[in-house]
PDB file of C-alpha atoms in Angstrom:
ATOM      1  CA  UNK A   1     -15.536 -29.809 -12.327  1.00  0.00           C
ATOM      2  CA  UNK A   2     -15.493 -26.192 -13.586  1.00  0.00           C
ATOM      3  CA  UNK A   3     -18.619 -25.398 -11.552  1.00  0.00           C
ATOM      4  CA  UNK A   4     -16.968 -26.700  -8.389  1.00  0.00           C
ATOM      5  CA  UNK A   5     -13.827 -24.649  -9.055  1.00  0.00           C
ATOM      6  CA  UNK A   6     -15.914 -21.535  -9.778  1.00  0.00           C
ATOM      7  CA  UNK A   7     -17.889 -22.000  -6.538  1.00  0.00           C
ATOM      8  CA  UNK A   8     -14.688 -22.427  -4.510  1.00  0.00           C
ATOM      9  CA  UNK A   9     -13.163 -19.306  -6.101  1.00  0.00           C
ATOM     10  CA  UNK A  10     -16.324 -17.314  -5.342  1.00  0.00           C
ATOM     11  CA  UNK A  11     -16.304 -18.461  -1.695  1.00  0.00           C
ATOM     12  CA  UNK A  12     -12.659 -17.493  -1.229  1.00  0.00           C
ATOM     13  CA  UNK A  13     -13.224 -14.132  -2.912  1.00  0.00           C
ATOM     14  CA  UNK A  14     -16.260 -13.381  -0.726  1.00  0.00           C
ATOM     15  CA  UNK A  15     -14.155 -13.842   2.402  1.00  0.00           C
ATOM     16  CA  UNK A  16     -11.604 -11.250   1.309  1.00  0.00           C
ATOM     17  CA  UNK A  17     -12.392  -7.761   2.600  1.00  0.00           C
ATOM     18  CA  UNK A  18     -11.662  -4.899   0.202  1.00  0.00           C
ATOM     19  CA  UNK A  19     -10.299  -1.666   1.676  1.00  0.00           C
ATOM     20  CA  UNK A  20     -11.193   1.580  -0.115  1.00  0.00           C
ATOM     21  CA  UNK A  21     -11.318   4.488   2.350  1.00  0.00           C
ATOM     22  CA  UNK A  22     -12.817   7.691   0.910  1.00  0.00           C
ATOM     23  CA  UNK A  23      -9.663   9.666   1.784  1.00  0.00           C
ATOM     24  CA  UNK A  24      -7.702   7.660  -0.816  1.00  0.00           C
ATOM     25  CA  UNK A  25      -8.002   7.583  -4.595  1.00  0.00           C
ATOM     26  CA  UNK A  26     -10.794   5.279  -5.760  1.00  0.00           C
ATOM     27  CA  UNK A  27      -9.084   2.668  -7.933  1.00  0.00           C
ATOM     28  CA  UNK A  28     -12.329   1.064  -9.128  1.00  0.00           C
ATOM     29  CA  UNK A  29     -11.805   2.455 -12.632  1.00  0.00           C
ATOM     30  CA  UNK A  30      -8.594   0.373 -12.732  1.00  0.00           C
ATOM     31  CA  UNK A  31     -10.257  -2.698 -11.182  1.00  0.00           C
ATOM     32  CA  UNK A  32      -8.272  -2.407  -7.947  1.00  0.00           C
ATOM     33  CA  UNK A  33      -8.749  -1.838  -4.252  1.00  0.00           C
ATOM     34  CA  UNK A  34      -6.421   0.187  -2.054  1.00  0.00           C
ATOM     35  CA  UNK A  35      -6.035  -2.910   0.067  1.00  0.00           C
ATOM     36  CA  UNK A  36      -7.352  -6.333   0.893  1.00  0.00           C
ATOM     37  CA  UNK A  37      -7.663  -8.190   4.178  1.00  0.00           C
ATOM     38  CA  UNK A  38      -7.535 -11.968   4.324  1.00  0.00           C
ATOM     39  CA  UNK A  39      -9.368 -12.917   7.524  1.00  0.00           C
ATOM     40  CA  UNK A  40      -7.960 -16.455   7.450  1.00  0.00           C
ATOM     41  CA  UNK A  41      -4.334 -15.311   7.618  1.00  0.00           C
ATOM     42  CA  UNK A  42      -4.965 -12.081   9.497  1.00  0.00           C
ATOM     43  CA  UNK A  43      -2.965 -10.129   6.915  1.00  0.00           C
ATOM     44  CA  UNK A  44      -3.648  -6.871   5.108  1.00  0.00           C
ATOM     45  CA  UNK A  45      -2.052  -6.196   1.732  1.00  0.00           C
ATOM     46  CA  UNK A  46      -2.011  -2.513   0.800  1.00  0.00           C
ATOM     47  CA  UNK A  47      -1.604  -1.421  -2.783  1.00  0.00           C
ATOM     48  CA  UNK A  48       1.320   0.894  -3.374  1.00  0.00           C
ATOM     49  CA  UNK A  49       0.545   4.258  -1.831  1.00  0.00           C
ATOM     50  CA  UNK A  50       1.743   7.353  -3.631  1.00  0.00           C
ATOM     51  CA  UNK A  51       1.441  11.075  -2.949  1.00  0.00           C
ATOM     52  CA  UNK A  52      -2.064  11.333  -4.401  1.00  0.00           C
ATOM     53  CA  UNK A  53      -5.100  12.935  -2.878  1.00  0.00           C
ATOM     54  CA  UNK A  54      -8.529  11.312  -3.172  1.00  0.00           C
ATOM     55  CA  UNK A  55      -8.899  12.779  -6.677  1.00  0.00           C
ATOM     56  CA  UNK A  56      -5.671  11.257  -8.002  1.00  0.00           C
ATOM     57  CA  UNK A  57      -3.781  14.556  -7.933  1.00  0.00           C
ATOM     58  CA  UNK A  58      -0.118  14.509  -6.881  1.00  0.00           C
ATOM     59  CA  UNK A  59       0.610  16.357  -3.631  1.00  0.00           C
ATOM     60  CA  UNK A  60       4.211  17.403  -3.086  1.00  0.00           C
ATOM     61  CA  UNK A  61       7.000  18.084  -5.523  1.00  0.00           C
ATOM     62  CA  UNK A  62      10.137  16.503  -4.066  1.00  0.00           C
ATOM     63  CA  UNK A  63      10.952  13.027  -2.789  1.00  0.00           C
ATOM     64  CA  UNK A  64      10.653  14.045   0.875  1.00  0.00           C
ATOM     65  CA  UNK A  65       7.293  15.794   0.412  1.00  0.00           C
ATOM     66  CA  UNK A  66       5.886  12.893  -1.542  1.00  0.00           C
ATOM     67  CA  UNK A  67       7.220  10.373   1.001  1.00  0.00           C
ATOM     68  CA  UNK A  68       5.331  12.219   3.769  1.00  0.00           C
ATOM     69  CA  UNK A  69       2.068  12.112   1.815  1.00  0.00           C
ATOM     70  CA  UNK A  70       2.551   8.438   0.870  1.00  0.00           C
ATOM     71  CA  UNK A  71       3.219   7.594   4.546  1.00  0.00           C
ATOM     72  CA  UNK A  72       0.032   9.436   5.539  1.00  0.00           C
ATOM     73  CA  UNK A  73      -1.864   7.442   2.896  1.00  0.00           C
ATOM     74  CA  UNK A  74      -0.384   4.219   4.309  1.00  0.00           C
ATOM     75  CA  UNK A  75      -1.693   5.167   7.746  1.00  0.00           C
ATOM     76  CA  UNK A  76      -5.173   5.831   6.330  1.00  0.00           C
ATOM     77  CA  UNK A  77      -5.261   2.507   4.477  1.00  0.00           C
ATOM     78  CA  UNK A  78      -3.955   0.519   7.432  1.00  0.00           C
ATOM     79  CA  UNK A  79      -6.413   2.125   9.857  1.00  0.00           C
ATOM     80  CA  UNK A  80      -9.295   1.381   7.471  1.00  0.00           C
ATOM     81  CA  UNK A  81      -8.165  -2.267   7.530  1.00  0.00           C
ATOM     82  CA  UNK A  82      -8.049  -2.337  11.344  1.00  0.00           C
ATOM     83  CA  UNK A  83      -4.256  -2.246  11.425  1.00  0.00           C
ATOM     84  CA  UNK A  84      -1.491   0.329  11.886  1.00  0.00           C
ATOM     85  CA  UNK A  85       2.123   1.110  11.047  1.00  0.00           C
ATOM     86  CA  UNK A  86       3.110  -0.812  14.190  1.00  0.00           C
ATOM     87  CA  UNK A  87       1.761  -4.003  12.582  1.00  0.00           C
ATOM     88  CA  UNK A  88       3.719  -3.712   9.311  1.00  0.00           C
ATOM     89  CA  UNK A  89       5.723  -6.821   8.471  1.00  0.00           C
ATOM     90  CA  UNK A  90       7.140  -5.797   5.098  1.00  0.00           C
ATOM     91  CA  UNK A  91       7.659  -2.446   3.389  1.00  0.00           C
ATOM     92  CA  UNK A  92       8.634  -2.010  -0.242  1.00  0.00           C
ATOM     93  CA  UNK A  93       9.818   1.431  -1.304  1.00  0.00           C
ATOM     94  CA  UNK A  94       9.716   2.128  -5.039  1.00  0.00           C
ATOM     95  CA  UNK A  95      11.727   5.204  -5.984  1.00  0.00           C
ATOM     96  CA  UNK A  96      11.904   6.779  -9.411  1.00  0.00           C
ATOM     97  CA  UNK A  97      15.576   6.694 -10.359  1.00  0.00           C
ATOM     98  CA  UNK A  98      18.550   5.395  -8.434  1.00  0.00           C
ATOM     99  CA  UNK A  99      17.602   4.550  -4.848  1.00  0.00           C
ATOM    100  CA  UNK A 100      20.992   5.658  -3.497  1.00  0.00           C
ATOM    101  CA  UNK A 101      20.531   9.182  -4.878  1.00  0.00           C
ATOM    102  CA  UNK A 102      17.392   9.755  -2.795  1.00  0.00           C
ATOM    103  CA  UNK A 103      18.121   7.823   0.405  1.00  0.00           C
ATOM    104  CA  UNK A 104      19.129  10.931   2.353  1.00  0.00           C
ATOM    105  CA  UNK A 105      15.701  12.470   1.703  1.00  0.00           C
ATOM    106  CA  UNK A 106      13.529   9.399   2.224  1.00  0.00           C
ATOM    107  CA  UNK A 107      15.200   7.220   4.880  1.00  0.00           C
ATOM    108  CA  UNK A 108      14.840   9.674   7.807  1.00  0.00           C
ATOM    109  CA  UNK A 109      11.090   9.954   7.165  1.00  0.00           C
ATOM    110  CA  UNK A 110      10.642   6.192   6.916  1.00  0.00           C
ATOM    111  CA  UNK A 111      12.808   5.624   9.994  1.00  0.00           C
ATOM    112  CA  UNK A 112      10.734   8.127  11.984  1.00  0.00           C
ATOM    113  CA  UNK A 113       7.423   6.609  10.866  1.00  0.00           C
ATOM    114  CA  UNK A 114       8.581   3.083  11.704  1.00  0.00           C
ATOM    115  CA  UNK A 115      10.658   3.967  14.799  1.00  0.00           C
ATOM    116  CA  UNK A 116      11.214   0.831  16.850  1.00  0.00           C
ATOM    117  CA  UNK A 117       9.147  -1.331  14.496  1.00  0.00           C
ATOM    118  CA  UNK A 118      11.840  -2.188  11.959  1.00  0.00           C
ATOM    119  CA  UNK A 119       9.829  -4.080   9.322  1.00  0.00           C
ATOM    120  CA  UNK A 120      11.570  -5.958   6.529  1.00  0.00           C
ATOM    121  CA  UNK A 121      12.321  -3.277   3.900  1.00  0.00           C
ATOM    122  CA  UNK A 122      13.280  -3.407   0.245  1.00  0.00           C
ATOM    123  CA  UNK A 123      14.190  -0.308  -1.769  1.00  0.00           C
ATOM    124  CA  UNK A 124      13.666  -0.608  -5.508  1.00  0.00           C
ATOM    125  CA  UNK A 125      14.700   1.934  -8.135  1.00  0.00           C
ATOM    126  CA  UNK A 126      12.265   2.129 -11.052  1.00  0.00           C
ATOM    127  CA  UNK A 127      12.112   3.981 -14.356  1.00  0.00           C
ATOM    128  CA  UNK A 128       8.520   5.120 -13.868  1.00  0.00           C
ATOM    129  CA  UNK A 129       5.554   5.013 -11.521  1.00  0.00           C
ATOM    130  CA  UNK A 130       1.827   5.731 -11.950  1.00  0.00           C
ATOM    131  CA  UNK A 131       2.292   9.249 -13.367  1.00  0.00           C
ATOM    132  CA  UNK A 132       5.214  11.417 -14.516  1.00  0.00           C
ATOM    133  CA  UNK A 133       4.996  13.468 -11.330  1.00  0.00           C
ATOM    134  CA  UNK A 134       4.956  10.457  -8.988  1.00  0.00           C
ATOM    135  CA  UNK A 135       8.389   9.957  -7.404  1.00  0.00           C
ATOM    136  CA  UNK A 136       7.827   7.376  -4.650  1.00  0.00           C
ATOM    137  CA  UNK A 137       5.456   4.505  -3.900  1.00  0.00           C
ATOM    138  CA  UNK A 138       5.143   2.575  -0.623  1.00  0.00           C
ATOM    139  CA  UNK A 139       3.637  -0.910  -0.423  1.00  0.00           C
ATOM    140  CA  UNK A 140       3.102  -2.902   2.778  1.00  0.00           C
ATOM    141  CA  UNK A 141       1.964  -6.196   4.195  1.00  0.00           C
ATOM    142  CA  UNK A 142       0.766  -5.967   7.803  1.00  0.00           C
ATOM    143  CA  UNK A 143      -1.040  -7.927  10.483  1.00  0.00           C
ATOM    144  CA  UNK A 144      -4.577  -7.143  11.539  1.00  0.00           C
ATOM    145  CA  UNK A 145      -4.700  -7.551  15.330  1.00  0.00           C
ATOM    146  CA  UNK A 146      -7.411  -9.913  16.465  1.00  0.00           C
ATOM    147  CA  UNK A 147      -8.050 -11.341  12.999  1.00  0.00           C
ATOM    148  CA  UNK A 148      -8.743 -15.056  13.155  1.00  0.00           C
ATOM    149  CA  UNK A 149      -5.703 -16.821  11.777  1.00  0.00           C
ATOM    150  CA  UNK A 150      -6.018 -20.425  10.688  1.00  0.00           C
TER     151      UNK A 150
END
């Protein structure tokens, strides 16, 4: 029974495509990918994107600057998966501190990036993120056009 379960798990795992574009931080040391694509559902799940360069260094000091970099990183991850911002179904915005205190800085940038798309959005205030200097993290679920859905 365990062998059958292990074989099934391996088959499912082999079908999942891992997304790790060279422009984004390589999360292998943490056992993670920047994203995964499930070809059966036609969905891409991107890990939370922060204002890091490919070396894990924070770019930008304020919420607005970091939101711009995180949005650029989202674009890179989505394009590597064969998707785009236009295909985003859900966006989660994690903000260090009280969300309301930083909405004026972040919302215009998000609204511009997702103009006319209007994905489902949740804003979540958190006590900390990946590093002390990280102020915002953006996580999405999107469609991959042309992916074979079951």
